[in-house]
Amino acid sequence: MSEPKRIAVTGAAGQICYSMLFRIANGDIYGPDQSVSLQLLEITPALGLLEAVKMELDDCAFPLLHDVVCTDDAKVALKDVDAALFVGAKPRGPGMERKDLINDNGKIFSALGQTLNEVGNPECKVVVVGNPANTNAYILKANAPNMNPRNITALTRLDHNRAISQLAAKTGSRIGEINKMVIWGNHSTTQVPDITWATIGGKKATDAVDTAWAHDTFIPTVAKRGAAVIDARGSSSAASAANGVVDHMASWIQGTPEGDWVSMAVPSDGSYGIDEGLIYSFPVTCKNGEYTIIDDLTVTDTIKEKMLASQAELNEERDTVKALLS
Ligand code: NAD
Ligand code: LMR
């Protein structure tokens, strides 16, 4: 077996990571033929809890888990990693929007961006999960000029999965029959879940549901699902978020199936008129460890208007964190 892939995970003693780390150690990101090393970062007061997580990882005797490092030093955690999963950040509570977290969480990502810039492998694949995820990724990118900017991404795969699940439930179809879902924009309530190109068993989803449902029920249900989970659970989604991160990384590294795509928030290349560099969710295909934005879809006027509103929100968020963009 080749050298282990090194994966940094921040916030490793938190809720999301308690579901996620065991999936990674099981080979769910890099596949069944690749061993992994975990470099886990926590704040100092959580190191005791992190040790307990390591004990449980050890006790699973995962054949693919090479070693686990637990640390409160970001330089140790981020050194030479192939992938970095930035989960550590404050979650929102009931009644809050994700962007309300920006003052507390933004500075975590400027500091981690600077450390990644110093000790990181420039081609490291990054996914930001801590909210507000797109803008935190933008902050991280601005503070890490040595890193390949294409590889700084944020998570909208949870939204993508939620959208597939809602469409499957509405149409009485199986998850595996649904292809070509799209999430445009910000991981926030302005996101735009879009079924225009979705297919169910090869047939157009738009023939199976009416436009009013797609616009008035589907979009808000998916966009507000995070808040619905918080209301039901008292804290934010954890296992489904962990699954979204694993899916995001596995698609990026192992590729997307022929005839399908996934949604990833990535630096815009100007496609669809979205400001270059903004971390914006697009449909992408992945092959050989690279993603490609699907840049030739014809979006409807209604969807375009919503896409621009999500862009405007991202621009506003960016303007509020100017001081962190070094
Ligand atoms: P949590 O509070 O259970 O865990 C967060 C962990 O991060 C804690 O253990 C904390 O000690 C640690 N932490 C805080 N600051 C840190 C730092 N500077 N370095 C390293 N670790 C640090 O929260 P959670 O439920 O795991 O959620 C984490 C984040 O993910 C939140 O911001 C949440 O809103 C976000 N989230 C995003 C999505 C998405 O789809 N993008 C989905 C769910 C949750
Ligand atoms: C989610 O979508 O579940 C997360 O972003 C958590 C949240 O604050 O909604």
GROMACS .gro file of C-alpha atoms and ligand atoms in nm:
model
  379
    1MET     CA    1   0.000   0.000   0.000
    2SER     CA    2   0.122   0.354  -0.079
    3GLU     CA    3   0.217   0.615   0.182
    4PRO     CA    4  -0.077   0.719   0.401
    5LYS     CA    5  -0.268   1.031   0.299
    6ARG     CA    6  -0.252   1.294   0.571
    7ILE     CA    7  -0.582   1.457   0.664
    8ALA     CA    8  -0.610   1.751   0.902
    9VAL     CA    9  -0.941   1.792   1.082
   10THR     CA   10  -1.022   2.092   1.301
   11GLY     CA   11  -1.286   2.091   1.572
   12ALA     CA   12  -1.215   1.721   1.601
   13ALA     CA   13  -1.380   1.674   1.940
   14GLY     CA   14  -1.705   1.837   1.824
   15GLN     CA   15  -2.039   1.696   1.715
   16ILE     CA   16  -1.978   1.671   1.340
   17CYS     CA   17  -1.639   1.509   1.383
   18TYR     CA   18  -1.775   1.245   1.616
   19SER     CA   19  -1.960   1.107   1.313
   20MET     CA   20  -1.706   1.203   1.050
   21LEU     CA   21  -1.373   1.075   1.180
   22PHE     CA   22  -1.486   0.714   1.192
   23ARG     CA   23  -1.601   0.731   0.829
   24ILE     CA   24  -1.267   0.875   0.719
   25ALA     CA   25  -1.075   0.612   0.915
   26ASN     CA   26  -1.288   0.349   0.745
   27GLY     CA   27  -1.162   0.466   0.405
   28ASP     CA   28  -1.475   0.653   0.294
   29ILE     CA   29  -1.284   0.951   0.149
   30TYR     CA   30  -0.978   0.799  -0.016
   31GLY     CA   31  -1.124   0.457  -0.085
   32PRO     CA   32  -1.054   0.103   0.033
   33ASP     CA   33  -0.694   0.081  -0.093
   34GLN     CA   34  -0.550   0.391   0.071
   35SER     CA   35  -0.437   0.426   0.433
   36VAL     CA   36  -0.485   0.757   0.614
   37SER     CA   37  -0.318   0.953   0.893
   38LEU     CA   38  -0.538   1.187   1.097
   39GLN     CA   39  -0.394   1.515   1.229
   40LEU     CA   40  -0.660   1.639   1.469
   41LEU     CA   41  -0.679   1.996   1.597
   42GLU     CA   42  -0.874   2.122   1.897
   43ILE     CA   43  -0.861   2.416   2.134
   44THR     CA   44  -0.661   2.338   2.450
   45PRO     CA   45  -0.961   2.286   2.685
   46ALA     CA   46  -1.101   2.020   2.451
   47LEU     CA   47  -0.783   1.811   2.430
   48GLY     CA   48  -0.907   1.569   2.699
   49LEU     CA   49  -1.223   1.501   2.499
   50LEU     CA   50  -1.014   1.464   2.185
   51GLU     CA   51  -0.805   1.195   2.356
   52ALA     CA   52  -1.129   1.006   2.420
   53VAL     CA   53  -1.213   1.029   2.048
   54LYS     CA   54  -0.867   0.890   1.969
   55MET     CA   55  -0.924   0.602   2.215
   56GLU     CA   56  -1.243   0.510   2.029
   57LEU     CA   57  -1.071   0.537   1.691
   58ASP     CA   58  -0.802   0.302   1.824
   59ASP     CA   59  -1.066   0.065   1.956
   60CYS     CA   60  -1.225   0.032   1.612
   61ALA     CA   61  -0.899  -0.126   1.481
   62PHE     CA   62  -0.954   0.026   1.136
   63PRO     CA   63  -0.712  -0.149   0.898
   64LEU     CA   64  -0.669   0.173   0.694
   65LEU     CA   65  -0.594   0.404   0.990
   66HIS     CA   66  -0.218   0.452   1.001
   67ASP     CA   67  -0.188   0.694   1.293
   68VAL     CA   68  -0.370   0.970   1.480
   69VAL     CA   69  -0.210   1.292   1.608
   70CYS     CA   70  -0.404   1.504   1.860
   71THR     CA   71  -0.285   1.860   1.907
   72ASP     CA   72  -0.380   2.218   1.995
   73ASP     CA   73  -0.101   2.350   1.770
   74ALA     CA   74  -0.231   2.436   1.421
   75LYS     CA   75   0.124   2.415   1.281
   76VAL     CA   76   0.141   2.049   1.380
   77ALA     CA   77  -0.210   1.970   1.256
   78LEU     CA   78  -0.176   2.138   0.916
   79LYS     CA   79   0.180   2.036   0.832
   80ASP     CA   80   0.215   1.867   0.492
   81VAL     CA   81  -0.146   1.751   0.477
   82ASP     CA   82  -0.308   1.625   0.157
   83ALA     CA   83  -0.653   1.735   0.275
   84ALA     CA   84  -0.777   1.975   0.541
   85LEU     CA   85  -1.131   1.965   0.674
   86PHE     CA   86  -1.204   2.287   0.863
   87VAL     CA   87  -1.495   2.205   1.089
   88GLY     CA   88  -1.391   2.377   1.416
   89ALA     CA   89  -1.609   2.684   1.470
   90LYS     CA   90  -1.907   2.794   1.675
   91PRO     CA   91  -2.245   2.656   1.557
   92ARG     CA   92  -2.557   2.875   1.546
   93GLY     CA   93  -2.847   2.830   1.783
   94PRO     CA   94  -3.224   2.874   1.731
   95GLY     CA   95  -3.326   3.207   1.576
   96MET     CA   96  -2.980   3.288   1.439
   97GLU     CA   97  -2.868   3.313   1.075
   98ARG     CA   98  -2.536   3.152   0.987
   99LYS     CA   99  -2.388   3.491   0.901
  100ASP     CA  100  -2.447   3.601   1.264
  101LEU     CA  101  -2.147   3.377   1.344
  102ILE     CA  102  -1.910   3.576   1.129
  103ASN     CA  103  -1.757   3.790   1.402
  104ASP     CA  104  -1.673   3.491   1.620
  105ASN     CA  105  -1.578   3.246   1.348
  106GLY     CA  106  -1.415   3.469   1.085
  107LYS     CA  107  -1.100   3.518   1.290
  108ILE     CA  108  -1.054   3.143   1.331
  109PHE     CA  109  -1.026   3.117   0.953
  110SER     CA  110  -0.785   3.409   0.906
  111ALA     CA  111  -0.551   3.255   1.166
  112LEU     CA  112  -0.579   2.904   1.020
  113GLY     CA  113  -0.529   3.041   0.667
  114GLN     CA  114  -0.202   3.203   0.776
  115THR     CA  115  -0.081   2.881   0.938
  116LEU     CA  116  -0.181   2.672   0.636
  117ASN     CA  117   0.007   2.920   0.420
  118GLU     CA  118   0.318   2.869   0.632
  119VAL     CA  119   0.323   2.492   0.680
  120GLY     CA  120   0.073   2.352   0.430
  121ASN     CA  121   0.125   2.158   0.112
  122PRO     CA  122   0.022   2.413  -0.157
  123GLU     CA  123  -0.191   2.153  -0.338
  124CYS     CA  124  -0.377   2.049  -0.022
  125LYS     CA  125  -0.750   2.003  -0.081
  126VAL     CA  126  -0.948   2.219   0.163
  127VAL     CA  127  -1.313   2.209   0.259
  128VAL     CA  128  -1.454   2.466   0.500
  129VAL     CA  129  -1.753   2.351   0.703
  130GLY     CA  130  -1.762   2.601   0.993
  131ASN     CA  131  -2.027   2.864   0.929
  132PRO     CA  132  -2.073   3.089   0.748
  133ALA     CA  133  -1.885   2.837   0.535
  134ASN     CA  134  -1.850   3.025   0.203
  135THR     CA  135  -1.723   3.344   0.361
  136ASN     CA  136  -1.496   3.159   0.604
  137ALA     CA  137  -1.344   2.984   0.301
  138TYR     CA  138  -1.304   3.323   0.134
  139ILE     CA  139  -1.121   3.453   0.444
  140LEU     CA  140  -0.901   3.143   0.454
  141LYS     CA  141  -0.815   3.180   0.085
  142ALA     CA  142  -0.723   3.547   0.127
  143ASN     CA  143  -0.487   3.456   0.410
  144ALA     CA  144  -0.319   3.167   0.228
  145PRO     CA  145  -0.174   3.307  -0.097
  146ASN     CA  146   0.074   3.016  -0.127
  147MET     CA  147  -0.208   2.764  -0.154
  148ASN     CA  148  -0.366   2.671  -0.486
  149PRO     CA  149  -0.681   2.887  -0.461
  150ARG     CA  150  -0.884   2.639  -0.666
  151ASN     CA  151  -0.844   2.393  -0.383
  152ILE     CA  152  -1.012   2.613  -0.121
  153THR     CA  153  -1.375   2.501  -0.117
  154ALA     CA  154  -1.678   2.511   0.112
  155LEU     CA  155  -1.952   2.262   0.185
  156THR     CA  156  -2.286   2.273   0.003
  157ARG     CA  157  -2.306   1.897  -0.043
  158LEU     CA  158  -2.534   1.868   0.258
  159ASP     CA  159  -2.777   2.102   0.080
  160HIS     CA  160  -2.736   1.898  -0.241
  161ASN     CA  161  -2.819   1.578  -0.052
  162ARG     CA  162  -3.114   1.746   0.120
  163ALA     CA  163  -3.246   1.856  -0.219
  164ILE     CA  164  -3.223   1.504  -0.362
  165SER     CA  165  -3.398   1.365  -0.056
  166GLN     CA  166  -3.686   1.617  -0.082
  167LEU     CA  167  -3.734   1.547  -0.454
  168ALA     CA  168  -3.729   1.171  -0.394
  169ALA     CA  169  -3.990   1.202  -0.118
  170LYS     CA  170  -4.216   1.425  -0.330
  171THR     CA  171  -4.207   1.195  -0.634
  172GLY     CA  172  -4.195   0.861  -0.451
  173SER     CA  173  -3.868   0.775  -0.621
  174ARG     CA  174  -3.548   0.620  -0.495
  175ILE     CA  175  -3.249   0.842  -0.410
  176GLY     CA  176  -3.032   0.647  -0.654
  177GLU     CA  177  -3.262   0.734  -0.945
  178ILE     CA  178  -3.204   1.109  -0.909
  179ASN     CA  179  -2.923   1.280  -1.098
  180LYS     CA  180  -2.811   1.633  -1.182
  181MET     CA  181  -2.937   1.826  -0.882
  182VAL     CA  182  -2.791   2.175  -0.842
  183ILE     CA  183  -2.731   2.405  -0.548
  184TRP     CA  184  -2.627   2.755  -0.652
  185GLY     CA  185  -2.475   3.019  -0.425
  186ASN     CA  186  -2.427   3.055  -0.054
  187HIS     CA  187  -2.478   2.791   0.217
  188SER     CA  188  -2.751   3.010   0.365
  189THR     CA  189  -3.119   3.075   0.317
  190THR     CA  190  -3.039   3.255  -0.011
  191GLN     CA  191  -2.904   2.933  -0.164
  192VAL     CA  192  -3.080   2.823  -0.481
  193PRO     CA  193  -3.170   2.453  -0.500
  194ASP     CA  194  -3.253   2.401  -0.868
  195ILE     CA  195  -3.420   2.099  -1.031
  196THR     CA  196  -3.409   2.239  -1.387
  197TRP     CA  197  -3.172   1.964  -1.510
  198ALA     CA  198  -3.252   1.699  -1.250
  199THR     CA  199  -3.361   1.361  -1.379
  200ILE     CA  200  -3.550   1.079  -1.210
  201GLY     CA  201  -3.475   0.744  -1.367
  202GLY     CA  202  -3.355   0.934  -1.676
  203LYS     CA  203  -3.676   1.141  -1.709
  204LYS     CA  204  -3.697   1.516  -1.647
  205ALA     CA  205  -3.785   1.600  -1.287
  206THR     CA  206  -3.967   1.911  -1.407
  207ASP     CA  207  -4.223   1.681  -1.574
  208ALA     CA  208  -4.285   1.506  -1.241
  209VAL     CA  209  -4.348   1.811  -1.021
  210ASP     CA  210  -4.505   2.147  -1.090
  211THR     CA  211  -4.317   2.476  -1.098
  212ALA     CA  212  -4.510   2.615  -0.801
  213TRP     CA  213  -4.388   2.326  -0.582
  214ALA     CA  214  -4.032   2.366  -0.710
  215HIS     CA  215  -4.027   2.738  -0.627
  216ASP     CA  216  -4.258   2.776  -0.330
  217THR     CA  217  -4.200   2.455  -0.135
  218PHE     CA  218  -3.883   2.281  -0.253
  219ILE     CA  219  -3.648   2.581  -0.252
  220PRO     CA  220  -3.742   2.715   0.094
  221THR     CA  221  -3.761   2.367   0.250
  222VAL     CA  222  -3.407   2.284   0.141
  223ALA     CA  223  -3.274   2.632   0.219
  224LYS     CA  224  -3.424   2.630   0.569
  225ARG     CA  225  -3.355   2.267   0.652
  226GLY     CA  226  -3.059   2.356   0.876
  227ALA     CA  227  -3.286   2.571   1.095
  228ALA     CA  228  -3.553   2.297   1.097
  229VAL     CA  229  -3.296   2.049   1.230
  230ILE     CA  230  -3.186   2.299   1.495
  231ASP     CA  231  -3.548   2.345   1.604
  232ALA     CA  232  -3.602   1.970   1.623
  233ARG     CA  233  -3.269   1.874   1.777
  234GLY     CA  234  -3.173   2.178   1.982
  235SER     CA  235  -2.838   2.187   1.806
  236SER     CA  236  -2.725   2.190   1.447
  237SER     CA  237  -2.706   1.897   1.211
  238ALA     CA  238  -2.410   1.674   1.282
  239ALA     CA  239  -2.430   1.325   1.128
  240SER     CA  240  -2.577   1.453   0.800
  241ALA     CA  241  -2.316   1.731   0.789
  242ALA     CA  242  -2.042   1.473   0.848
  243ASN     CA  243  -2.186   1.265   0.565
  244GLY     CA  244  -2.188   1.573   0.341
  245VAL     CA  245  -1.820   1.637   0.408
  246VAL     CA  246  -1.729   1.275   0.335
  247ASP     CA  247  -1.932   1.287   0.012
  248HIS     CA  248  -1.773   1.620  -0.091
  249MET     CA  249  -1.420   1.491  -0.045
  250ALA     CA  250  -1.487   1.144  -0.186
  251SER     CA  251  -1.639   1.291  -0.505
  252TRP     CA  252  -1.348   1.533  -0.544
  253ILE     CA  253  -1.084   1.265  -0.491
  254GLN     CA  254  -1.248   0.957  -0.642
  255GLY     CA  255  -1.455   1.132  -0.914
  256THR     CA  256  -1.822   1.174  -1.003
  257PRO     CA  257  -2.007   0.904  -1.197
  258GLU     CA  258  -2.059   0.946  -1.572
  259GLY     CA  259  -2.384   1.133  -1.638
  260ASP     CA  260  -2.404   1.299  -1.296
  261TRP     CA  261  -2.257   1.592  -1.110
  262VAL     CA  262  -2.243   1.726  -0.754
  263SER     CA  263  -2.260   2.072  -0.596
  264MET     CA  264  -1.948   2.226  -0.444
  265ALA     CA  265  -1.883   2.583  -0.328
  266VAL     CA  266  -1.561   2.677  -0.509
  267PRO     CA  267  -1.388   3.000  -0.613
  268SER     CA  268  -1.595   3.137  -0.900
  269ASP     CA  269  -1.417   3.150  -1.236
  270GLY     CA  270  -1.673   3.404  -1.360
  271SER     CA  271  -1.916   3.140  -1.487
  272TYR     CA  272  -2.280   3.258  -1.496
  273GLY     CA  273  -2.155   3.614  -1.433
  274ILE     CA  274  -2.067   3.537  -1.069
  275ASP     CA  275  -1.782   3.756  -0.941
  276GLU     CA  276  -1.449   3.583  -0.985
  277GLY     CA  277  -1.298   3.451  -0.663
  278LEU     CA  278  -1.622   3.449  -0.464
  279ILE     CA  279  -1.677   3.109  -0.299
  280TYR     CA  280  -2.001   3.013  -0.470
  281SER     CA  281  -2.179   2.680  -0.510
  282PHE     CA  282  -2.188   2.542  -0.866
  283PRO     CA  283  -2.257   2.205  -1.021
  284VAL     CA  284  -1.923   2.033  -1.086
  285THR     CA  285  -1.789   1.709  -1.223
  286CYS     CA  286  -1.475   1.558  -1.072
  287LYS     CA  287  -1.208   1.345  -1.235
  288ASN     CA  288  -0.848   1.258  -1.140
  289GLY     CA  289  -0.868   1.471  -0.825
  290GLU     CA  290  -0.981   1.788  -1.010
  291TYR     CA  291  -1.323   1.948  -1.026
  292THR     CA  292  -1.466   2.125  -1.330
  293ILE     CA  293  -1.751   2.375  -1.306
  294ILE     CA  294  -2.037   2.293  -1.546
  295ASP     CA  295  -2.041   2.632  -1.713
  296ASP     CA  296  -2.288   2.596  -1.999
  297LEU     CA  297  -2.630   2.553  -1.842
  298THR     CA  298  -2.905   2.793  -1.945
  299VAL     CA  299  -3.066   2.914  -1.625
  300THR     CA  300  -3.420   3.050  -1.611
  301ASP     CA  301  -3.477   3.418  -1.533
  302THR     CA  302  -3.631   3.333  -1.196
  303ILE     CA  303  -3.335   3.120  -1.094
  304LYS     CA  304  -3.087   3.379  -1.224
  305GLU     CA  305  -3.248   3.646  -1.008
  306LYS     CA  306  -3.212   3.423  -0.700
  307MET     CA  307  -2.851   3.338  -0.795
  308LEU     CA  308  -2.768   3.708  -0.804
  309ALA     CA  309  -2.937   3.765  -0.468
  310SER     CA  310  -2.717   3.493  -0.317
  311GLN     CA  311  -2.412   3.654  -0.477
  312ALA     CA  312  -2.516   3.991  -0.327
  313GLU     CA  313  -2.536   3.832   0.018
  314LEU     CA  314  -2.186   3.686  -0.026
  315ASN     CA  315  -2.054   4.026  -0.132
  316GLU     CA  316  -2.211   4.180   0.179
  317GLU     CA  317  -2.057   3.912   0.402
  318ARG     CA  318  -1.720   3.972   0.236
  319ASP     CA  319  -1.748   4.345   0.300
  320THR     CA  320  -1.812   4.289   0.670
  321VAL     CA  321  -1.489   4.088   0.707
  322LYS     CA  322  -1.261   4.322   0.511
  323ALA     CA  323  -1.031   4.354   0.814
  324LEU     CA  324  -0.966   3.978   0.806
  325LEU     CA  325  -0.870   3.962   0.439
  326SER     CA  326  -0.508   4.072   0.516
  327NAD     P1  327  -1.939   2.174   1.792
  327NAD     O1  328  -1.951   2.294   1.880
  327NAD     O2  329  -1.997   2.045   1.836
  327NAD     O3  330  -1.786   2.148   1.762
  327NAD     C1  331  -1.699   2.250   1.722
  327NAD     C2  332  -1.563   2.214   1.778
  327NAD     O4  333  -1.470   2.308   1.727
  327NAD     C3  334  -1.556   2.221   1.931
  327NAD     O5  335  -1.506   2.098   1.982
  327NAD     C4  336  -1.459   2.336   1.957
  327NAD     O6  337  -1.377   2.314   2.072
  327NAD     C5  338  -1.376   2.335   1.829
  327NAD     N1  339  -1.309   2.461   1.797
  327NAD     C6  340  -1.351   2.588   1.819
  327NAD     N2  341  -1.258   2.675   1.777
  327NAD     C7  342  -1.158   2.603   1.725
  327NAD     C8  343  -1.033   2.637   1.666
  327NAD     N3  344  -0.994   2.763   1.652
  327NAD     N4  345  -0.951   2.537   1.624
  327NAD     C9  346  -0.989   2.409   1.638
  327NAD     N5  347  -1.105   2.369   1.695
  327NAD    C10  348  -1.189   2.466   1.737
  327NAD     O7  349  -1.995   2.219   1.648
  327NAD     P2  350  -2.033   2.123   1.525
  327NAD     O8  351  -2.175   2.083   1.538
  327NAD     O9  352  -1.929   2.020   1.505
  327NAD    O10  353  -2.030   2.232   1.406
  327NAD    C11  354  -1.908   2.292   1.367
  327NAD    C12  355  -1.934   2.400   1.264
  327NAD    O11  356  -1.988   2.344   1.145
  327NAD    C13  357  -2.033   2.509   1.307
  327NAD    O12  358  -1.986   2.636   1.265
  327NAD    C14  359  -2.159   2.471   1.231
  327NAD    O13  360  -2.244   2.583   1.212
  327NAD    C15  361  -2.100   2.422   1.102
  327NAD     N6  362  -2.185   2.340   1.016
  327NAD    C16  363  -2.176   2.359   0.882
  327NAD    C17  364  -2.251   2.280   0.796
  327NAD    C18  365  -2.243   2.300   0.646
  327NAD    O14  366  -2.319   2.234   0.574
  327NAD     N7  367  -2.155   2.384   0.593
  327NAD    C19  368  -2.336   2.183   0.848
  327NAD    C20  369  -2.344   2.166   0.986
  327NAD    C21  370  -2.267   2.246   1.070
  328LMR     C1  371  -2.683   2.311   0.837
  328LMR     O1  372  -2.715   2.347   0.724
  328LMR     O2  373  -2.741   2.217   0.895
  328LMR     C2  374  -2.568   2.378   0.905
  328LMR     O3  375  -2.520   2.485   0.832
  328LMR     C3  376  -2.598   2.416   1.046
  328LMR     C4  377  -2.689   2.535   1.052
  328LMR     O4  378  -2.655   2.631   1.122
  328LMR     O5  379  -2.795   2.532   0.990
   0.00000   0.00000   0.00000
